[in-house]
Structures are given as C-alpha cells and as structure tokens.
PDB file of C-alpha atoms in Angstrom:
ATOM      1  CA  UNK W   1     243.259  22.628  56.595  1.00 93.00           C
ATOM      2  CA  UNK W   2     240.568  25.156  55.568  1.00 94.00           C
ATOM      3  CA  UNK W   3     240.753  25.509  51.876  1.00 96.00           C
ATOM      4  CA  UNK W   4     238.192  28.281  49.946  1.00 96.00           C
ATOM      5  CA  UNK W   5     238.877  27.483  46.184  1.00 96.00           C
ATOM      6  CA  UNK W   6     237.735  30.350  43.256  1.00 95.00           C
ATOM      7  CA  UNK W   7     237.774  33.360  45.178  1.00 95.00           C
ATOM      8  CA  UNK W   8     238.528  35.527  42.371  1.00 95.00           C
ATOM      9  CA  UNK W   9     238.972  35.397  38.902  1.00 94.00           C
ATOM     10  CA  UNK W  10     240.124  38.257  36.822  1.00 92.00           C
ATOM     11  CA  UNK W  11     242.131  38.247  33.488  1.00 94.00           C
ATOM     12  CA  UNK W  12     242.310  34.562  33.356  1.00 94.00           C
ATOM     13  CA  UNK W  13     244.038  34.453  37.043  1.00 94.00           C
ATOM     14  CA  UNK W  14     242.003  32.542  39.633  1.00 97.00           C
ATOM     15  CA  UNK W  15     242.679  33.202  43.064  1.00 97.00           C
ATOM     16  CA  UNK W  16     242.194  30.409  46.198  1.00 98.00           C
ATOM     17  CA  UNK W  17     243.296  30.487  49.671  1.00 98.00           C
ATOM     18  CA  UNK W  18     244.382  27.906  52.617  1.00 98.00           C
ATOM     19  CA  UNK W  19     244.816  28.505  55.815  1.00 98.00           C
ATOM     20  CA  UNK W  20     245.896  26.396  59.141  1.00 97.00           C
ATOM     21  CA  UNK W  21     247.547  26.099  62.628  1.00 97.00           C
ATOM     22  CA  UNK W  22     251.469  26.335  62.289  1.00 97.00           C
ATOM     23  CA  UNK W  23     253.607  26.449  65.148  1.00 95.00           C
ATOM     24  CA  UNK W  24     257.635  26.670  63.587  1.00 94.00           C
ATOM     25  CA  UNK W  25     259.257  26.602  60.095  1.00 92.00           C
ATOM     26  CA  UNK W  26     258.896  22.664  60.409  1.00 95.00           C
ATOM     27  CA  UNK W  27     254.960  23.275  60.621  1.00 96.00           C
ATOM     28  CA  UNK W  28     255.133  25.508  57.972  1.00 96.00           C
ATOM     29  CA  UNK W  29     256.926  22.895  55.388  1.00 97.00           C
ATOM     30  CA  UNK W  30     254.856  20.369  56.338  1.00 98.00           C
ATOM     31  CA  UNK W  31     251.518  22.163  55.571  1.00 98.00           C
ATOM     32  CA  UNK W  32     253.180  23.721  52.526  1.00 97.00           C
ATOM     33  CA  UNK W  33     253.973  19.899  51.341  1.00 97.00           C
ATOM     34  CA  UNK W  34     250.819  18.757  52.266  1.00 97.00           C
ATOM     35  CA  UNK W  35     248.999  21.193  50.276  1.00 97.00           C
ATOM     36  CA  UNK W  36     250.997  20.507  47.149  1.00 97.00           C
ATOM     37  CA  UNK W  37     249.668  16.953  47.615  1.00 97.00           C
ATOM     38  CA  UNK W  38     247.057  18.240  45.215  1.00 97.00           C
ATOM     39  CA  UNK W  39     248.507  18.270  41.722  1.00 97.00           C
ATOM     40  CA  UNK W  40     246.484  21.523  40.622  1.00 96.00           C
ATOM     41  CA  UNK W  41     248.333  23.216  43.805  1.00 97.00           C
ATOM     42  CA  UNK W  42     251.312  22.050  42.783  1.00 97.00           C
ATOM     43  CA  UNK W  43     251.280  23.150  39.266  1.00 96.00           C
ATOM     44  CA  UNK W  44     250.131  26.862  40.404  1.00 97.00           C
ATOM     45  CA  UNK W  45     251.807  29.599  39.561  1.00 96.00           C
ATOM     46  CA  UNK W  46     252.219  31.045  42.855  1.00 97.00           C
ATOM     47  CA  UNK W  47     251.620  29.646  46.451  1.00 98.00           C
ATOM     48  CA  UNK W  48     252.272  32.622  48.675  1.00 98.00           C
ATOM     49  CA  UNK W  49     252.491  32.673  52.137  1.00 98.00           C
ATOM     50  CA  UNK W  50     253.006  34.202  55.672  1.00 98.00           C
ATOM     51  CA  UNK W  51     252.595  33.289  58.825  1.00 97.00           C
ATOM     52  CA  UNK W  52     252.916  35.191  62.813  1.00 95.00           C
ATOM     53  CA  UNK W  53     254.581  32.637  65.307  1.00 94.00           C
ATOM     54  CA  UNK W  54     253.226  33.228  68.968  1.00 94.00           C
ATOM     55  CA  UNK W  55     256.274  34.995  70.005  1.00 94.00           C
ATOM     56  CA  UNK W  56     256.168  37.311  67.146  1.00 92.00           C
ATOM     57  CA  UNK W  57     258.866  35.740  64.587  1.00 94.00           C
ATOM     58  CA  UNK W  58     257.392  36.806  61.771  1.00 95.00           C
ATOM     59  CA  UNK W  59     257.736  34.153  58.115  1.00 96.00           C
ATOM     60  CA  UNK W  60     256.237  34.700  54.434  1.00 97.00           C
ATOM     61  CA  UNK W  61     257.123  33.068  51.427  1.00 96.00           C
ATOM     62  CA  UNK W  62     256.587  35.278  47.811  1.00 95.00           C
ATOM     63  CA  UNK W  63     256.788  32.415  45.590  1.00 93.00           C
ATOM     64  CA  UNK W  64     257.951  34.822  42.617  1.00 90.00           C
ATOM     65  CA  UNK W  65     254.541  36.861  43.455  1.00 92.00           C
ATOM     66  CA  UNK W  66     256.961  40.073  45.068  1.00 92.00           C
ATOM     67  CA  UNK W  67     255.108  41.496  47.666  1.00 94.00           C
ATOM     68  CA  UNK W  68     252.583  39.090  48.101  1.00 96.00           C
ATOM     69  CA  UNK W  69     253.602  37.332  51.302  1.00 96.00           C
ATOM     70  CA  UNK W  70     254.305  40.849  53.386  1.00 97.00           C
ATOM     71  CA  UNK W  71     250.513  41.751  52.152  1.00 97.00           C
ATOM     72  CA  UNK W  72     249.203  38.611  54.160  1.00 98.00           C
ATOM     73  CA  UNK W  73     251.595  39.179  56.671  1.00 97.00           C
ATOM     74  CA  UNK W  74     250.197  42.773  57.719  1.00 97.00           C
ATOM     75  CA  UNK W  75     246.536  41.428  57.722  1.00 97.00           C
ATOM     76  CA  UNK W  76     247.811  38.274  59.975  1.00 97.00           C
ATOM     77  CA  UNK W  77     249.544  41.040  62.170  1.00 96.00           C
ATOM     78  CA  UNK W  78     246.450  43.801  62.160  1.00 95.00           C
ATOM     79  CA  UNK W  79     243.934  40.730  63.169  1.00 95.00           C
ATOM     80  CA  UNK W  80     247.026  39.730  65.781  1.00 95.00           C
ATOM     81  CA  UNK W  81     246.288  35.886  64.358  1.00 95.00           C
ATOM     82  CA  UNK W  82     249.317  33.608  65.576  1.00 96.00           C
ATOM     83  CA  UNK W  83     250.302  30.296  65.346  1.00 97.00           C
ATOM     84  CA  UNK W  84     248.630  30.528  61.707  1.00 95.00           C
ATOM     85  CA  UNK W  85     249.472  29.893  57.902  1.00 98.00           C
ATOM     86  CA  UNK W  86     247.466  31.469  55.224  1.00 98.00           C
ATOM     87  CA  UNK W  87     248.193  30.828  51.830  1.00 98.00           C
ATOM     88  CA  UNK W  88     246.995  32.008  48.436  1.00 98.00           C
ATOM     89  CA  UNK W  89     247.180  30.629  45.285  1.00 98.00           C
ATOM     90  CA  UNK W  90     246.987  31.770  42.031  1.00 97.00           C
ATOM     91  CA  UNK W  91     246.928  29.988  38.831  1.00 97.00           C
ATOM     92  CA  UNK W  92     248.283  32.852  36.761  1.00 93.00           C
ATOM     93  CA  UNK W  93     246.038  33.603  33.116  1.00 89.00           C
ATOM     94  CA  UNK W  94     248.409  34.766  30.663  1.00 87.00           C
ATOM     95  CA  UNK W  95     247.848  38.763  31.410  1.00 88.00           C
ATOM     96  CA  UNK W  96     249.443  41.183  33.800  1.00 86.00           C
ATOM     97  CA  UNK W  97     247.065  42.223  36.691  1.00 89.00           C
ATOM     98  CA  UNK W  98     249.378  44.890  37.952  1.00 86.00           C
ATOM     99  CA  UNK W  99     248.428  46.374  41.479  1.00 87.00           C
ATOM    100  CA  UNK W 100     245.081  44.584  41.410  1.00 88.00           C
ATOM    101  CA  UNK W 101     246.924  41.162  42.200  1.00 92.00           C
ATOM    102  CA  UNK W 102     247.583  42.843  45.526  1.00 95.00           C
ATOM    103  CA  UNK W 103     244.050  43.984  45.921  1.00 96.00           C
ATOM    104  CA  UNK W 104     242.915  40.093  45.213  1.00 97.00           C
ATOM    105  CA  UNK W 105     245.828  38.442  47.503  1.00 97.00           C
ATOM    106  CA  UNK W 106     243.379  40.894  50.452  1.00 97.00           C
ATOM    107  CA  UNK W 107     240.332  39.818  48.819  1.00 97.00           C
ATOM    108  CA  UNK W 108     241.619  36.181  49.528  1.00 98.00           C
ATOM    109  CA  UNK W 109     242.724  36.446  52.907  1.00 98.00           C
ATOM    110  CA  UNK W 110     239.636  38.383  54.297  1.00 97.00           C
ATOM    111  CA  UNK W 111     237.872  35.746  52.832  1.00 97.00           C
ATOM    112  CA  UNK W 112     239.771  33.291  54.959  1.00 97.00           C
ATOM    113  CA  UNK W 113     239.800  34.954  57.774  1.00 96.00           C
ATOM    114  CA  UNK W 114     235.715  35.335  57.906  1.00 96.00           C
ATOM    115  CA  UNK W 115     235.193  31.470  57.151  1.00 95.00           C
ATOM    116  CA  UNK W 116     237.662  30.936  60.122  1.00 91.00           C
ATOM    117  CA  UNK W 117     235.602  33.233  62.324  1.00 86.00           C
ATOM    118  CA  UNK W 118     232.317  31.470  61.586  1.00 87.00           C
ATOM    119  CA  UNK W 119     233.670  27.956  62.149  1.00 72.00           C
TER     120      UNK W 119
END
C-alpha cells in the first residue's frame, strides 16, 4: 500500500491519498479494511474511492463526498490504470470547500499517480 499523507490542507480539511493493486470487489474490501486498520483513517470523514478492473468494470465508492469517487475514476480511466485502488481521504475542518474539494480530490490523485510512476 502506497500511502502520501497531508497533501492538502485548506479550511481546516486535510487531504491524503492511498493507492494499491486490486483485482475484484473482494480486493477492494480487503484493502478498504486494511486501511481503516489505522484509527485516524477510520475516524475520517470521507474515504473515497474508485477503482478500473482489467476488463473494464468500472467501481467507486463516494463515502458521503458526492462526486468524489467518479472524479478519481476519470483520472484512473484517462491514465488507462487497471487492476488499481486509489483512495483519498479527508478529515473534514468544520467549513464548506465547495467545488475546490473536487479540485483537491485531483490534486490528491495526481499526486499518487506520480509517486507510483517514480517507484
């Protein structure tokens, strides 16, 4: 599991992101559970995800952040990464970020996706 903690912090939100290989919905539980292992995970406001199976099925998770998982989702698809979970996290700060949360969820999953590409 690849895990890039503090990626953004605005309003009192702080943003991380996770990311690993997932192969079915099983996977996907498993590395969702795993990941809430960590109490501060578990006690975060929102864990969304998404994820691209090899043969296309496509699977995202909101987590009461609407909108969130299909914004991960499109960057999975545009990079055409498969067999992948990437999830972001946000510990929520007591004010509204509007669009912007968007804007950070893509912050978080470019950052992701260039720490994968250099290991």
């Amino acid at each position: 599991m690849l895990q890039i903690e503090n990626v953004v912090s605005d309003r009192g939100s702080r943003y991380a992101v996770s990311g690993g290989v997932v192969r079915n919905e099983a996977e996907v539980a498993a590395f969702l559970k795993q990941l809430k292992r960590a109490k501060k995970y578990a006690k975060a406001t929102h864990n969304t995800w998404a994820m691209l199976q090899g043969d296309g099925t496509q699977r995202k998770g909101d987590d009461g952040e609407s909108g969130a998982g299909n914004v991960i989702l499109r960057m999975l698809e545009r990079e055409d990464l498969r067999d992948h979970i990437v999830v972001v996290t946000r510990w929520y700060g007591g004010k509204h970020l509007g669009g912007d949360r968007f804007r950070h969820v893509q912050t978080c999953v470019n950052a992701y996706l260039e720490e994968l590409l250099r290991n």
